[in-house]
Amino acid sequence: MSERDLIGYGAQPPKVIWPNGARVAVAVAVNFEEGAELQVGDGDPVSERVGEIVSVVKEGSRDQGQEQLFAYGTRVGLWRFLDALRRTETPATFLMCGRAVERSPMLARAITDAGHEAANHGWTWRPHSDYADAATERQDLLRATDIIEQATGQRPRGFFCRGSESAWTRSLLAEAGYLYTSNAFDDDLPYSDPSGLIVVPYNLDTNDMKFFHPNGFVRAVEMVDYVRDAVEQLLIEAERGRSSTLSIGFHLRISGRPARFRAVTEILEYLASLEDQIWRAQRIDIARHFAAFSPAANTSQTRQGDMT
């Protein structure tokens, strides 16, 4: 039986005070995957099937329709995002796939030139649990790291892959000098991993992928209301002394579409209106702040008192 931590901080989570005095940190993550999804036309054995519709193209054949659905994200969606982030002065983390950056380095550079964080989202948009050995995964991790740095001038310090990490991912990231990983859906606060990495949790519920799921969002207002409910609940808990983080995930090809972009603009404007009630932060800043005050998040020292 695998070792799993089903307890975490338990009844005594650390009372983190974020840099602006807030107890709630909110991180906006934008996925930059276009061109890194599996496509037969790019030499991959199969084409990605998750999209606006279920693909009817025969497996093993080039799916130009799916290619175009992804391309919309970088051709149009990216510019909507950069404009909205600028207007609301929102710091964001862009989760960049290496192959996407290699194909469109000027777009990756536009993102970091705008002041946003570049994090590693894997070489291609795939679960790292698929890797059969550490050597191959290491090669792809370093390849993506180098490509992102070359294109943006910023060496990524954070990581998040589709689905699940492999058994070796975290040790490989630590070996490569990474500070944090975000493949964690099990807490509202960061924590330390035995590899030495800080784990900055990611939320799949406050994520626009739910527009592609039958039990998810249909209209933009549904995501806006859901995110607002999450923030308001965390603010209520903050009044009682509880600290937390919340991740809001967007995809260029999903929320970059006009009808869904209303969710993006309204959520960003709502977060900006909260001023010092929340800390709007990039994931790297959350990791750095947490690491500075809690090098071992599971120690008894961490559980005592406020970290300010």
PDB file of N, CA and C in Angstrom, residues 30-37 52 65-83 94 100 104 107-108 111 208 212 250-258 260-261:
ATOM      1  N   VAL A  30      -2.396  30.991 -15.468  1.00  0.00           N
ATOM      2  CA  VAL A  30      -2.853  30.916 -16.856  1.00  0.00           C
ATOM      3  C   VAL A  30      -2.009  29.860 -17.561  1.00  0.00           C
ATOM      4  N   ASN A  31      -2.673  28.899 -18.168  1.00  0.00           N
ATOM      5  CA  ASN A  31      -1.980  27.789 -18.818  1.00  0.00           C
ATOM      6  C   ASN A  31      -1.621  28.135 -20.268  1.00  0.00           C
ATOM      7  N   PHE A  32      -0.334  27.991 -20.591  1.00  0.00           N
ATOM      8  CA  PHE A  32       0.198  28.268 -21.929  1.00  0.00           C
ATOM      9  C   PHE A  32       0.632  26.920 -22.519  1.00  0.00           C
ATOM     10  N   GLU A  33      -0.320  26.251 -23.186  1.00  0.00           N
ATOM     11  CA  GLU A  33      -0.118  24.870 -23.625  1.00  0.00           C
ATOM     12  C   GLU A  33      -0.198  24.700 -25.141  1.00  0.00           C
ATOM     13  N   GLU A  34      -0.670  25.724 -25.810  1.00  0.00           N
ATOM     14  CA  GLU A  34      -0.978  25.624 -27.224  1.00  0.00           C
ATOM     15  C   GLU A  34       0.270  25.333 -28.059  1.00  0.00           C
ATOM     16  N   GLY A  35       0.228  24.240 -28.794  1.00  0.00           N
ATOM     17  CA  GLY A  35       1.385  23.787 -29.555  1.00  0.00           C
ATOM     18  C   GLY A  35       2.134  22.673 -28.859  1.00  0.00           C
ATOM     19  N   ALA A  36       1.769  22.420 -27.594  1.00  0.00           N
ATOM     20  CA  ALA A  36       2.417  21.349 -26.828  1.00  0.00           C
ATOM     21  C   ALA A  36       1.469  20.189 -26.577  1.00  0.00           C
ATOM     22  N   GLU A  37       0.222  20.343 -27.007  1.00  0.00           N
ATOM     23  CA  GLU A  37      -0.719  19.217 -26.886  1.00  0.00           C
ATOM     24  C   GLU A  37      -0.346  18.156 -27.920  1.00  0.00           C
ATOM     25  N   GLU A  52     -13.481  21.710 -27.361  1.00  0.00           N
ATOM     26  CA  GLU A  52     -14.837  22.251 -27.381  1.00  0.00           C
ATOM     27  C   GLU A  52     -15.870  21.155 -27.631  1.00  0.00           C
ATOM     28  N   GLY A  65      -8.955  20.313 -37.001  1.00  0.00           N
ATOM     29  CA  GLY A  65      -9.915  21.068 -36.213  1.00  0.00           C
ATOM     30  C   GLY A  65      -9.433  21.261 -34.784  1.00  0.00           C
ATOM     31  N   GLN A  66      -8.894  20.202 -34.172  1.00  0.00           N
ATOM     32  CA  GLN A  66      -8.376  20.311 -32.813  1.00  0.00           C
ATOM     33  C   GLN A  66      -7.157  21.229 -32.773  1.00  0.00           C
ATOM     34  N   GLU A  67      -6.317  21.150 -33.784  1.00  0.00           N
ATOM     35  CA  GLU A  67      -5.158  22.046 -33.867  1.00  0.00           C
ATOM     36  C   GLU A  67      -5.620  23.499 -33.849  1.00  0.00           C
ATOM     37  N   GLN A  68      -6.688  23.800 -34.589  1.00  0.00           N
ATOM     38  CA  GLN A  68      -7.169  25.172 -34.693  1.00  0.00           C
ATOM     39  C   GLN A  68      -7.821  25.647 -33.402  1.00  0.00           C
ATOM     40  N   LEU A  69      -8.505  24.732 -32.713  1.00  0.00           N
ATOM     41  CA  LEU A  69      -9.096  25.101 -31.427  1.00  0.00           C
ATOM     42  C   LEU A  69      -8.011  25.511 -30.437  1.00  0.00           C
ATOM     43  N   PHE A  70      -6.898  24.807 -30.449  1.00  0.00           N
ATOM     44  CA  PHE A  70      -5.782  25.187 -29.584  1.00  0.00           C
ATOM     45  C   PHE A  70      -5.158  26.499 -30.044  1.00  0.00           C
ATOM     46  N   ALA A  71      -4.986  26.654 -31.358  1.00  0.00           N
ATOM     47  CA  ALA A  71      -4.323  27.850 -31.887  1.00  0.00           C
ATOM     48  C   ALA A  71      -5.067  29.131 -31.529  1.00  0.00           C
ATOM     49  N   TYR A  72      -6.375  29.043 -31.344  1.00  0.00           N
ATOM     50  CA  TYR A  72      -7.144  30.236 -30.966  1.00  0.00           C
ATOM     51  C   TYR A  72      -6.586  30.848 -29.685  1.00  0.00           C
ATOM     52  N   GLY A  73      -6.113  29.993 -28.787  1.00  0.00           N
ATOM     53  CA  GLY A  73      -5.611  30.483 -27.507  1.00  0.00           C
ATOM     54  C   GLY A  73      -4.456  31.443 -27.639  1.00  0.00           C
ATOM     55  N   THR A  74      -3.528  31.152 -28.538  1.00  0.00           N
ATOM     56  CA  THR A  74      -2.367  32.030 -28.695  1.00  0.00           C
ATOM     57  C   THR A  74      -2.597  33.125 -29.733  1.00  0.00           C
ATOM     58  N   ARG A  75      -3.418  32.852 -30.739  1.00  0.00           N
ATOM     59  CA  ARG A  75      -3.683  33.850 -31.766  1.00  0.00           C
ATOM     60  C   ARG A  75      -4.562  34.981 -31.242  1.00  0.00           C
ATOM     61  N   VAL A  76      -5.488  34.652 -30.336  1.00  0.00           N
ATOM     62  CA  VAL A  76      -6.453  35.648 -29.865  1.00  0.00           C
ATOM     63  C   VAL A  76      -6.499  35.733 -28.333  1.00  0.00           C
ATOM     64  N   GLY A  77      -6.673  34.576 -27.691  1.00  0.00           N
ATOM     65  CA  GLY A  77      -6.899  34.573 -26.248  1.00  0.00           C
ATOM     66  C   GLY A  77      -5.802  35.219 -25.431  1.00  0.00           C
ATOM     67  N   LEU A  78      -4.552  34.968 -25.790  1.00  0.00           N
ATOM     68  CA  LEU A  78      -3.426  35.504 -25.022  1.00  0.00           C
ATOM     69  C   LEU A  78      -3.506  37.019 -24.883  1.00  0.00           C
ATOM     70  N   TRP A  79      -3.860  37.682 -25.972  1.00  0.00           N
ATOM     71  CA  TRP A  79      -3.856  39.148 -25.950  1.00  0.00           C
ATOM     72  C   TRP A  79      -4.995  39.685 -25.101  1.00  0.00           C
ATOM     73  N   ARG A  80      -6.113  38.971 -25.073  1.00  0.00           N
ATOM     74  CA  ARG A  80      -7.189  39.366 -24.153  1.00  0.00           C
ATOM     75  C   ARG A  80      -6.697  39.250 -22.705  1.00  0.00           C
ATOM     76  N   PHE A  81      -6.009  38.159 -22.409  1.00  0.00           N
ATOM     77  CA  PHE A  81      -5.518  37.955 -21.050  1.00  0.00           C
ATOM     78  C   PHE A  81      -4.507  39.020 -20.644  1.00  0.00           C
ATOM     79  N   LEU A  82      -3.537  39.279 -21.490  1.00  0.00           N
ATOM     80  CA  LEU A  82      -2.510  40.249 -21.125  1.00  0.00           C
ATOM     81  C   LEU A  82      -3.117  41.632 -20.904  1.00  0.00           C
ATOM     82  N   ASP A  83      -4.112  41.981 -21.706  1.00  0.00           N
ATOM     83  CA  ASP A  83      -4.764  43.280 -21.533  1.00  0.00           C
ATOM     84  C   ASP A  83      -5.532  43.340 -20.220  1.00  0.00           C
ATOM     85  N   PHE A  94       2.165  32.086 -15.395  1.00  0.00           N
ATOM     86  CA  PHE A  94       1.833  31.376 -16.624  1.00  0.00           C
ATOM     87  C   PHE A  94       2.544  30.023 -16.588  1.00  0.00           C
ATOM     88  N   ALA A 100       5.469  24.409 -26.405  1.00  0.00           N
ATOM     89  CA  ALA A 100       4.699  25.594 -26.768  1.00  0.00           C
ATOM     90  C   ALA A 100       5.610  26.813 -26.838  1.00  0.00           C
ATOM     91  N   SER A 104       6.634  29.252 -30.089  1.00  0.00           N
ATOM     92  CA  SER A 104       6.202  30.654 -30.067  1.00  0.00           C
ATOM     93  C   SER A 104       6.981  31.434 -29.010  1.00  0.00           C
ATOM     94  N   LEU A 107       5.847  34.955 -27.943  1.00  0.00           N
ATOM     95  CA  LEU A 107       4.673  35.048 -27.077  1.00  0.00           C
ATOM     96  C   LEU A 107       5.068  34.841 -25.620  1.00  0.00           C
ATOM     97  N   ALA A 108       5.942  33.881 -25.380  1.00  0.00           N
ATOM     98  CA  ALA A 108       6.421  33.648 -24.017  1.00  0.00           C
ATOM     99  C   ALA A 108       7.129  34.886 -23.485  1.00  0.00           C
ATOM    100  N   ILE A 111       4.834  37.616 -22.356  1.00  0.00           N
ATOM    101  CA  ILE A 111       4.249  37.330 -21.045  1.00  0.00           C
ATOM    102  C   ILE A 111       5.167  37.796 -19.922  1.00  0.00           C
ATOM    103  N   ASP A 208     -11.176  26.925 -15.094  1.00  0.00           N
ATOM    104  CA  ASP A 208     -12.055  26.997 -16.264  1.00  0.00           C
ATOM    105  C   ASP A 208     -12.120  25.703 -17.071  1.00  0.00           C
ATOM    106  N   PHE A 212     -15.413  22.520 -19.803  1.00  0.00           N
ATOM    107  CA  PHE A 212     -15.349  21.367 -20.694  1.00  0.00           C
ATOM    108  C   PHE A 212     -15.887  20.090 -20.047  1.00  0.00           C
ATOM    109  N   PHE A 250      -6.911  29.409 -15.451  1.00  0.00           N
ATOM    110  CA  PHE A 250      -7.484  29.738 -16.748  1.00  0.00           C
ATOM    111  C   PHE A 250      -6.648  29.107 -17.859  1.00  0.00           C
ATOM    112  N   HIS A 251      -7.275  28.917 -19.015  1.00  0.00           N
ATOM    113  CA  HIS A 251      -6.589  28.428 -20.207  1.00  0.00           C
ATOM    114  C   HIS A 251      -6.875  29.390 -21.352  1.00  0.00           C
ATOM    115  N   LEU A 252      -5.846  29.700 -22.129  1.00  0.00           N
ATOM    116  CA  LEU A 252      -5.987  30.669 -23.211  1.00  0.00           C
ATOM    117  C   LEU A 252      -7.077  30.281 -24.197  1.00  0.00           C
ATOM    118  N   ARG A 253      -7.146  29.000 -24.544  1.00  0.00           N
ATOM    119  CA  ARG A 253      -8.101  28.556 -25.567  1.00  0.00           C
ATOM    120  C   ARG A 253      -9.497  28.360 -25.008  1.00  0.00           C
ATOM    121  N   ILE A 254      -9.648  28.314 -23.682  1.00  0.00           N
ATOM    122  CA  ILE A 254     -10.954  28.099 -23.067  1.00  0.00           C
ATOM    123  C   ILE A 254     -11.577  29.439 -22.694  1.00  0.00           C
ATOM    124  N   SER A 255     -10.985  30.126 -21.725  1.00  0.00           N
ATOM    125  CA  SER A 255     -11.538  31.408 -21.292  1.00  0.00           C
ATOM    126  C   SER A 255     -11.146  32.552 -22.208  1.00  0.00           C
ATOM    127  N   GLY A 256     -10.277  32.286 -23.172  1.00  0.00           N
ATOM    128  CA  GLY A 256      -9.949  33.315 -24.157  1.00  0.00           C
ATOM    129  C   GLY A 256     -11.080  33.576 -25.119  1.00  0.00           C
ATOM    130  N   ARG A 257     -12.088  32.682 -25.178  1.00  0.00           N
ATOM    131  CA  ARG A 257     -13.260  32.875 -26.025  1.00  0.00           C
ATOM    132  C   ARG A 257     -14.151  33.986 -25.453  1.00  0.00           C
ATOM    133  N   PRO A 258     -14.771  34.792 -26.319  1.00  0.00           N
ATOM    134  CA  PRO A 258     -15.513  35.974 -25.852  1.00  0.00           C
ATOM    135  C   PRO A 258     -16.527  35.707 -24.741  1.00  0.00           C
ATOM    136  N   ARG A 260     -16.755  33.355 -22.555  1.00  0.00           N
ATOM    137  CA  ARG A 260     -16.148  32.943 -21.284  1.00  0.00           C
ATOM    138  C   ARG A 260     -15.231  34.017 -20.725  1.00  0.00           C
ATOM    139  N   PHE A 261     -14.771  34.914 -21.572  1.00  0.00           N
ATOM    140  CA  PHE A 261     -13.836  35.927 -21.079  1.00  0.00           C
ATOM    141  C   PHE A 261     -14.507  36.880 -20.099  1.00  0.00           C
TER     142      PHE A 261
END
